[in-house]
Coordinates of N, CA, C and O and ligand atoms in Angstrom, one line a residue:
M89 N 95.5 105.6 100.2 CA 96.1 106.5 100.9 C 97.2 106.6 100.4 O 98.0 107.4 101.0
T90 N 98.3 105.8 99.6 CA 99.2 106.1 99.2 C 99.5 106.6 98.1 O 100.4 106.6 97.7
D91 N 98.0 106.3 97.7 CA 98.2 107.4 95.8 C 98.8 108.8 96.1 O 99.8 109.0 95.2
D92 N 99.0 109.2 97.2 CA 100.0 110.2 96.9 C 101.9 110.1 97.5 O 101.8 110.7 96.5
L93 N 101.7 109.1 98.0 CA 103.2 109.0 97.9 C 103.5 108.4 96.8 O 104.9 109.0 96.4
Y94 N 102.2 107.4 96.2 CA 103.5 106.7 95.0 C 103.4 107.6 93.7 O 104.7 108.8 93.1
H95 N 102.8 109.1 94.0 CA 103.1 109.7 92.7 C 104.5 110.8 93.0 O 104.3 111.5 92.2
K96 N 104.1 111.6 93.8 CA 105.7 111.8 94.9 C 107.3 111.5 94.1 O 107.3 112.1 93.7
A97 N 106.7 110.1 94.8 CA 107.9 109.3 94.9 C 108.4 108.7 93.2 O 109.5 109.2 92.7
R98 N 107.6 109.1 92.5 CA 107.1 109.1 91.1 C 107.4 109.4 90.7 O 109.1 109.9 89.7
A99 N 107.7 111.3 90.5 CA 107.7 112.3 90.4 C 108.8 112.9 90.8 O 109.6 113.0 90.0
V100 N 109.7 112.4 92.0 CA 111.5 113.0 92.4 C 111.5 111.7 91.6 O 113.0 112.7 91.9
R101 N 111.4 110.3 91.3 CA 111.9 110.2 91.2 C 113.4 110.7 89.5 O 114.2 110.5 89.2
E102 N 112.7 110.9 89.6 CA 113.1 112.1 87.3 C 114.3 113.2 87.9 O 115.4 113.3 87.3
N103 N 114.3 113.3 89.1 CA 115.1 114.4 89.4 C 116.6 113.7 90.0 O 117.7 113.8 90.1
A104 N 116.3 112.2 90.6 CA 117.7 111.8 91.1 C 119.1 111.6 90.1 O 119.0 112.1 88.9
H105 N 120.2 111.6 90.7 CA 121.5 112.2 89.8 C 122.0 110.8 90.2 O 123.1 110.4 90.4
A106 N 121.7 110.0 88.9 CA 122.6 109.2 88.4 C 123.6 108.8 87.6 O 122.7 107.5 87.2
P107 N 124.1 109.0 87.2 CA 124.8 108.7 86.5 C 126.2 107.9 86.3 O 126.2 106.8 85.4
Y108 N 126.3 107.1 87.6 CA 127.0 105.7 87.7 C 126.4 104.4 87.9 O 127.0 102.9 86.6
S109 N 125.6 104.9 88.4 CA 124.4 103.1 87.9 C 123.1 102.8 86.8 O 122.8 102.7 86.7
N110 N 123.0 104.4 86.8 CA 121.8 104.6 85.8 C 120.8 104.2 86.2 O 119.3 103.1 85.8
F111 N 120.6 103.7 87.8 CA 119.3 103.6 88.3 C 118.5 104.2 89.1 O 119.2 104.7 90.2
K112 N 117.3 104.8 88.7 CA 117.2 105.9 89.4 C 115.8 105.4 90.6 O 114.9 104.4 90.2
V113 N 115.7 106.0 91.6 CA 115.5 105.7 92.6 C 114.4 107.3 93.4 O 114.5 107.8 93.6
G114 N 113.5 107.0 93.6 CA 111.7 107.6 94.9 C 111.5 107.3 95.0 O 111.4 105.9 95.9
A115 N 111.7 108.2 96.6 CA 111.2 107.4 97.9 C 110.5 109.5 98.3 O 110.3 110.4 98.4
A116 N 109.3 108.6 98.5 CA 108.1 109.3 99.6 C 107.3 108.5 101.0 O 107.8 108.1 101.5
I117 N 108.0 109.7 101.8 CA 107.3 109.7 103.6 C 106.6 110.2 103.8 O 106.9 111.3 103.4
R118 N 105.9 109.5 104.5 CA 105.0 110.7 105.1 C 105.0 110.4 106.2 O 105.6 110.1 107.8
S119 N 104.8 111.8 107.2 CA 105.2 112.6 108.4 C 103.9 113.7 109.1 O 103.2 113.2 108.4
A120 N 103.6 113.8 110.3 CA 102.6 115.3 110.7 C 102.4 115.6 109.9 O 101.3 116.9 110.4
S121 N 103.6 116.5 108.9 CA 104.5 117.9 108.7 C 103.3 117.4 107.9 O 103.0 118.3 106.7
G122 N 103.8 116.2 106.3 CA 103.3 116.2 105.1 C 104.5 115.2 105.4 O 105.0 113.8 105.3
I123 N 103.9 115.4 103.1 CA 105.3 114.1 102.4 C 106.7 114.7 102.6 O 107.0 116.5 101.7
H124 N 107.4 113.9 102.7 CA 108.9 114.1 102.2 C 109.6 113.2 101.9 O 109.2 112.0 101.4
V125 N 109.4 114.5 100.5 CA 111.0 113.5 99.4 C 111.6 113.3 99.4 O 112.9 113.8 99.8
G126 N 111.9 112.2 97.9 CA 113.9 112.3 98.1 C 114.4 111.2 97.0 O 113.5 110.8 96.7
C127 N 115.5 111.3 96.7 CA 116.0 110.4 94.9 C 117.3 110.1 95.4 O 118.0 111.0 96.1
N128 N 118.1 109.4 94.3 CA 119.1 109.0 94.9 C 119.7 110.6 93.6 O 119.8 110.4 92.9
V129 N 121.5 110.1 94.7 CA 122.4 111.8 94.2 C 124.1 110.6 94.7 O 124.3 110.6 95.8
E130 N 123.9 110.0 93.4 CA 125.3 109.3 93.4 C 126.4 110.2 92.6 O 126.2 111.4 93.0
N131 N 127.9 110.2 93.5 CA 128.6 110.9 92.7 C 129.4 109.4 92.6 O 130.0 108.9 92.7
A132 N 130.4 110.4 92.3 CA 132.3 109.8 91.4 C 132.8 108.3 92.9 O 133.9 107.8 92.1
A133 N 132.7 109.3 94.4 CA 133.2 107.9 94.9 C 132.3 107.5 95.5 O 131.3 107.7 96.1
F134 N 132.1 106.5 94.5 CA 130.4 105.5 94.1 C 130.0 105.2 95.6 O 128.4 105.4 96.2
P135 N 130.7 104.5 96.5 CA 130.0 104.6 98.3 C 130.3 105.4 99.2 O 129.1 105.8 100.1
E136 N 129.6 107.0 98.6 CA 130.1 108.4 99.6 C 128.2 109.0 98.8 O 127.2 109.9 99.3
G137 N 127.5 107.7 98.0 CA 126.1 108.5 97.7 C 124.9 108.1 98.2 O 124.6 108.2 99.5
I138 N 123.4 108.8 98.0 CA 123.4 109.0 99.4 C 121.5 108.0 98.5 O 121.5 108.5 97.5
C139 N 121.2 107.6 99.2 CA 120.3 106.5 98.6 C 118.5 107.3 98.2 O 118.5 108.6 99.9
A140 N 118.1 107.7 98.0 CA 116.1 107.8 98.0 C 115.0 108.3 99.6 O 115.5 109.2 99.7
E141 N 115.7 107.2 100.0 CA 115.3 106.5 101.6 C 116.2 107.7 102.4 O 115.2 108.5 103.2
G142 N 117.5 107.6 102.1 CA 118.2 108.5 103.1 C 117.5 110.2 103.0 O 117.8 110.9 104.1
G143 N 117.1 110.8 101.5 CA 117.4 112.0 100.9 C 115.5 112.4 102.3 O 115.5 113.6 102.1
A144 N 114.7 111.3 101.5 CA 113.8 111.9 102.6 C 113.3 111.8 104.2 O 113.1 112.9 104.2
I145 N 113.8 111.2 105.0 CA 114.4 111.2 106.0 C 114.9 112.4 106.3 O 114.6 112.8 107.3
T146 N 116.0 112.8 105.4 CA 117.0 114.6 105.8 C 115.9 115.4 106.3 O 115.9 116.3 107.0
S147 N 114.6 115.5 105.1 CA 113.8 115.8 104.4 C 113.3 115.8 106.0 O 113.0 117.2 106.0
M148 N 112.3 115.1 105.9 CA 111.9 115.0 106.7 C 112.4 115.7 108.5 O 111.8 116.1 109.1
V149 N 113.3 115.1 108.7 CA 114.4 115.2 110.0 C 114.3 117.0 110.2 O 113.3 117.1 111.3
A150 N 114.3 117.4 108.5 CA 115.1 118.9 108.3 C 113.7 120.6 109.0 O 113.5 121.3 109.3
A151 N 112.1 119.3 109.0 CA 110.8 119.7 108.2 C 110.3 119.7 110.4 O 109.7 120.8 110.4
G152 N 111.6 119.2 110.8 CA 110.9 119.0 112.0 C 111.0 116.9 112.8 O 110.1 117.5 113.9
D153 N 110.3 116.9 111.9 CA 109.6 115.1 112.1 C 110.1 114.5 112.7 O 110.8 114.1 111.8
K154 N 110.0 113.0 113.8 CA 110.8 112.2 114.3 C 110.4 111.2 113.4 O 110.2 110.1 114.7
A155 N 109.3 111.4 113.6 CA 107.6 110.1 113.4 C 107.9 109.2 111.9 O 106.7 110.6 111.5
I156 N 107.9 108.8 111.4 CA 108.0 108.3 110.0 C 106.2 107.3 109.4 O 106.4 106.8 111.2
L157 N 105.2 108.3 109.2 CA 104.0 106.8 109.6 C 104.0 106.4 108.4 O 103.0 105.4 108.2
E158 N 104.7 106.1 106.8 CA 104.4 105.6 106.2 C 106.1 106.1 105.0 O 105.5 107.0 104.7
V159 N 106.1 104.6 103.8 CA 107.3 105.0 103.8 C 106.5 103.9 102.4 O 106.0 102.9 101.8
L160 N 106.9 105.3 101.0 CA 107.2 104.9 99.9 C 107.8 104.0 98.9 O 109.2 105.7 98.5
V161 N 108.3 103.1 98.3 CA 110.1 103.7 97.7 C 109.4 103.1 96.1 O 108.2 102.4 95.5
Y162 N 109.2 104.4 94.6 CA 109.6 103.6 94.0 C 110.9 103.4 92.6 O 111.5 104.7 92.8
A163 N 110.2 103.3 91.5 CA 111.9 102.6 90.8 C 111.5 101.6 89.5 O 109.8 101.4 89.6
E164 N 111.9 101.3 88.6 CA 111.9 101.0 87.3 C 113.2 99.7 86.6 O 113.7 99.3 86.7
S165 N 112.3 98.9 87.2 CA 113.4 97.6 86.9 C 112.3 95.7 87.2 O 110.5 96.3 88.0
D166 N 113.0 95.1 86.5 CA 112.3 93.9 86.1 C 112.0 93.0 87.4 O 111.1 92.5 87.6
S167 N 113.5 93.3 88.6 CA 113.2 92.7 89.9 C 112.9 94.0 91.3 O 112.2 94.9 90.8
L168 N 112.3 93.5 92.4 CA 111.4 93.6 93.7 C 113.0 94.7 93.2 O 113.5 94.0 93.7
V169 N 112.4 96.4 93.8 CA 113.8 97.6 94.4 C 112.9 97.6 95.9 O 111.8 98.2 96.7
A170 N 113.9 97.1 97.4 CA 113.7 96.7 98.2 C 114.2 98.1 98.9 O 115.8 97.9 98.2
P171 N 114.0 98.7 99.8 CA 115.1 99.2 100.4 C 116.7 98.4 101.2 O 115.9 98.0 101.7
C172 N 117.6 99.4 100.5 CA 119.0 98.2 101.2 C 119.5 98.0 102.3 O 118.6 99.2 103.3
G173 N 120.2 97.3 103.4 CA 120.0 97.4 104.3 C 120.1 98.7 105.3 O 120.4 99.1 106.6
G174 N 121.0 99.9 104.6 CA 121.6 100.6 105.3 C 120.2 101.6 105.9 O 120.5 102.4 106.3
C175 N 119.3 101.4 104.5 CA 117.7 102.6 104.2 C 117.2 101.7 105.4 O 116.6 102.6 106.2
R176 N 117.4 100.6 106.1 CA 116.0 99.3 106.8 C 116.9 100.2 108.0 O 115.9 100.4 109.3
Q177 N 117.8 100.1 108.7 CA 118.7 101.0 109.9 C 118.4 102.1 109.9 O 117.5 102.7 110.9
K178 N 117.9 103.0 108.7 CA 118.3 104.1 108.9 C 117.0 104.6 109.4 O 116.2 105.4 110.5
L179 N 116.1 104.2 108.8 CA 114.3 103.9 108.5 C 113.7 103.6 110.4 O 113.1 104.3 111.0
S180 N 114.8 102.9 110.4 CA 113.8 101.5 112.0 C 114.1 102.9 112.8 O 113.4 102.7 114.0
E181 N 115.2 104.3 112.7 CA 115.6 104.8 113.7 C 114.6 105.5 114.3 O 114.0 107.2 114.9
F182 N 113.8 105.9 113.4 CA 111.9 106.8 113.0 C 110.4 106.2 113.1 O 109.6 107.0 113.1
A183 N 111.1 104.7 112.8 CA 109.7 104.1 112.2 C 109.9 102.8 113.6 O 110.4 101.7 112.5
G184 N 108.4 102.5 114.0 CA 108.6 101.6 114.0 C 107.6 100.0 113.4 O 107.8 100.4 112.6
P185 N 107.8 99.0 114.1 CA 107.7 97.9 113.7 C 107.0 97.6 113.0 O 106.4 97.4 111.6
D186 N 105.7 98.5 113.0 CA 104.0 98.7 112.6 C 103.7 99.4 111.0 O 102.8 99.5 110.3
V187 N 104.7 100.2 111.4 CA 104.7 100.5 109.9 C 105.3 100.2 108.7 O 105.6 99.8 108.4
K188 N 104.2 101.2 107.3 CA 104.0 100.0 106.2 C 105.2 101.1 105.4 O 105.1 102.2 105.3
V189 N 105.6 99.8 105.2 CA 107.0 99.9 103.9 C 106.8 100.0 102.2 O 106.3 98.6 102.6
T190 N 106.1 101.0 101.5 CA 105.1 99.8 100.3 C 106.3 100.3 99.1 O 107.4 101.4 98.7
M191 N 106.3 99.2 98.2 CA 107.6 99.3 97.2 C 107.2 99.1 95.6 O 105.6 98.1 95.5
A192 N 106.7 100.1 95.2 CA 106.1 100.3 93.3 C 106.6 100.5 92.9 O 107.4 100.9 93.4
G193 N 106.3 99.8 90.9 CA 106.6 100.8 90.0 C 106.0 100.8 89.1 O 105.0 101.8 89.1
P194 N 106.0 101.2 87.9 CA 105.7 102.1 86.5 C 103.6 101.1 87.0 O 103.1 101.8 86.6
D195 N 103.7 100.0 86.9 CA 102.4 99.2 86.9 C 101.7 99.5 87.8 O 100.5 98.7 89.0
G196 N 102.7 99.8 89.1 CA 101.9 100.1 90.9 C 102.3 99.7 92.1 O 104.0 98.9 92.1
V197 N 101.4 99.2 92.8 CA 102.4 98.5 94.1 C 102.6 97.6 93.1 O 102.0 96.3 93.2
E198 N 103.7 97.6 94.5 CA 104.8 95.3 93.8 C 104.2 94.2 95.0 O 104.5 93.5 95.4
K199 N 104.9 95.5 96.5 CA 104.4 94.8 97.4 C 104.4 95.8 98.6 O 105.2 96.8 99.0
V200 N 104.3 94.7 99.8 CA 104.6 95.7 100.9 C 104.3 94.6 102.5 O 104.4 94.2 102.1
M201 N 105.6 96.1 102.8 CA 106.1 95.2 104.0 C 105.9 96.1 104.8 O 106.2 96.8 105.1
T202 N 106.0 95.5 106.4 CA 106.1 96.5 108.0 C 107.3 96.0 108.4 O 108.4 95.5 107.9
M203 N 107.9 97.9 109.0 CA 109.5 97.2 109.3 C 109.9 96.7 110.2 O 111.0 96.0 109.9
A204 N 109.3 95.9 110.6 CA 109.5 94.5 111.6 C 109.4 93.6 109.7 O 111.2 92.6 110.8
E205 N 108.9 93.6 109.1 CA 109.6 92.2 108.7 C 110.7 92.4 107.8 O 111.7 91.5 107.0
L206 N 111.2 94.2 107.1 CA 111.9 94.5 105.9 C 113.7 93.8 107.8 O 114.4 93.9 106.8
L207 N 113.3 94.6 108.4 CA 114.5 94.5 109.7 C 114.1 94.1 111.3 O 113.8 94.6 111.7
P208 N 114.1 92.8 111.0 CA 113.4 91.9 112.1 C 114.6 92.3 113.1 O 116.0 92.3 112.3
A209 N 114.3 91.3 114.9 CA 115.8 91.5 115.4 C 116.6 93.4 115.1 O 117.4 93.7 115.7
A210 N 115.7 94.2 114.6 CA 116.0 95.4 114.7 C 117.7 96.5 115.6 O 116.7 95.9 117.0
F211 N 118.2 96.6 115.8 CA 118.9 97.4 116.9 C 118.7 98.7 117.1 O 118.5 99.9 116.1
L212 N 118.3 98.7 117.9 CA 117.8 100.3 118.6 C 119.0 100.4 120.4 O 118.9 99.6 120.9
L213 N 118.8 101.2 120.7 CA 119.5 102.3 121.1 C 118.1 103.0 121.8 O 117.9 104.3 121.1
K214 N 117.9 103.1 123.4 CA 117.3 103.7 123.5 C 117.9 105.1 124.3 O 119.3 105.1 125.2
P215 N 117.3 106.4 123.7 CA 118.0 107.5 124.0 C 118.6 108.5 125.6 O 117.7 107.5 126.2
A216 N 119.9 108.3 125.4 CA 119.9 108.8 127.3 C 118.5 110.1 127.3 O 118.2 110.4 126.6
Ligands
THU564 N1 118.6 102.8 95.2 C1 118.2 103.8 96.7 O1 118.3 104.8 96.1 N2 117.2 103.5 97.1 C2 117.0 101.4 96.9 O2 115.9 101.3 97.7 C3 117.9 100.9 96.2 C4 119.2 101.9 96.1 C5 120.2 103.6 95.7 C6 121.4 103.7 95.5 C7 122.2 103.9 94.0 O3 122.3 105.2 93.7 C8 121.6 102.5 93.1 O4 120.1 103.4 94.0 C9 122.6 101.7 92.4 O5 122.0 100.8 93.8

């Protein structure tokens, strides 16, 4: 099941705009309407860059979905690439505690964690 996410995240990573960090990332999110992808998009004002996960979330919401079923992040690094703190919060807005987040690289899956493991004691507000 994760195979389709893997191939899409790996492919979209090629489109990343990462001239400052030289570190390209791809993300794929499964929701009811299908798979939504994102890559990191940096700019000259470094903190204003967009992470791959943020791009994929934006694409999912623009397509009309608000529930993440599964996430995969693809990067090429000697060490494990896990979603940053900000992305964990962004994902937790749309992903319940049991949602699976897979971290992968050129050799395949490196680690699988749930949202609850990635962001324990998440800050959530109950919308009015
Ligand atoms: N980055 C992501 O897009 N997702 C992650 O999970 C980790 C980091 C990006 C942000 C920045 O453009 C580059 O990787 C280096 O931090």
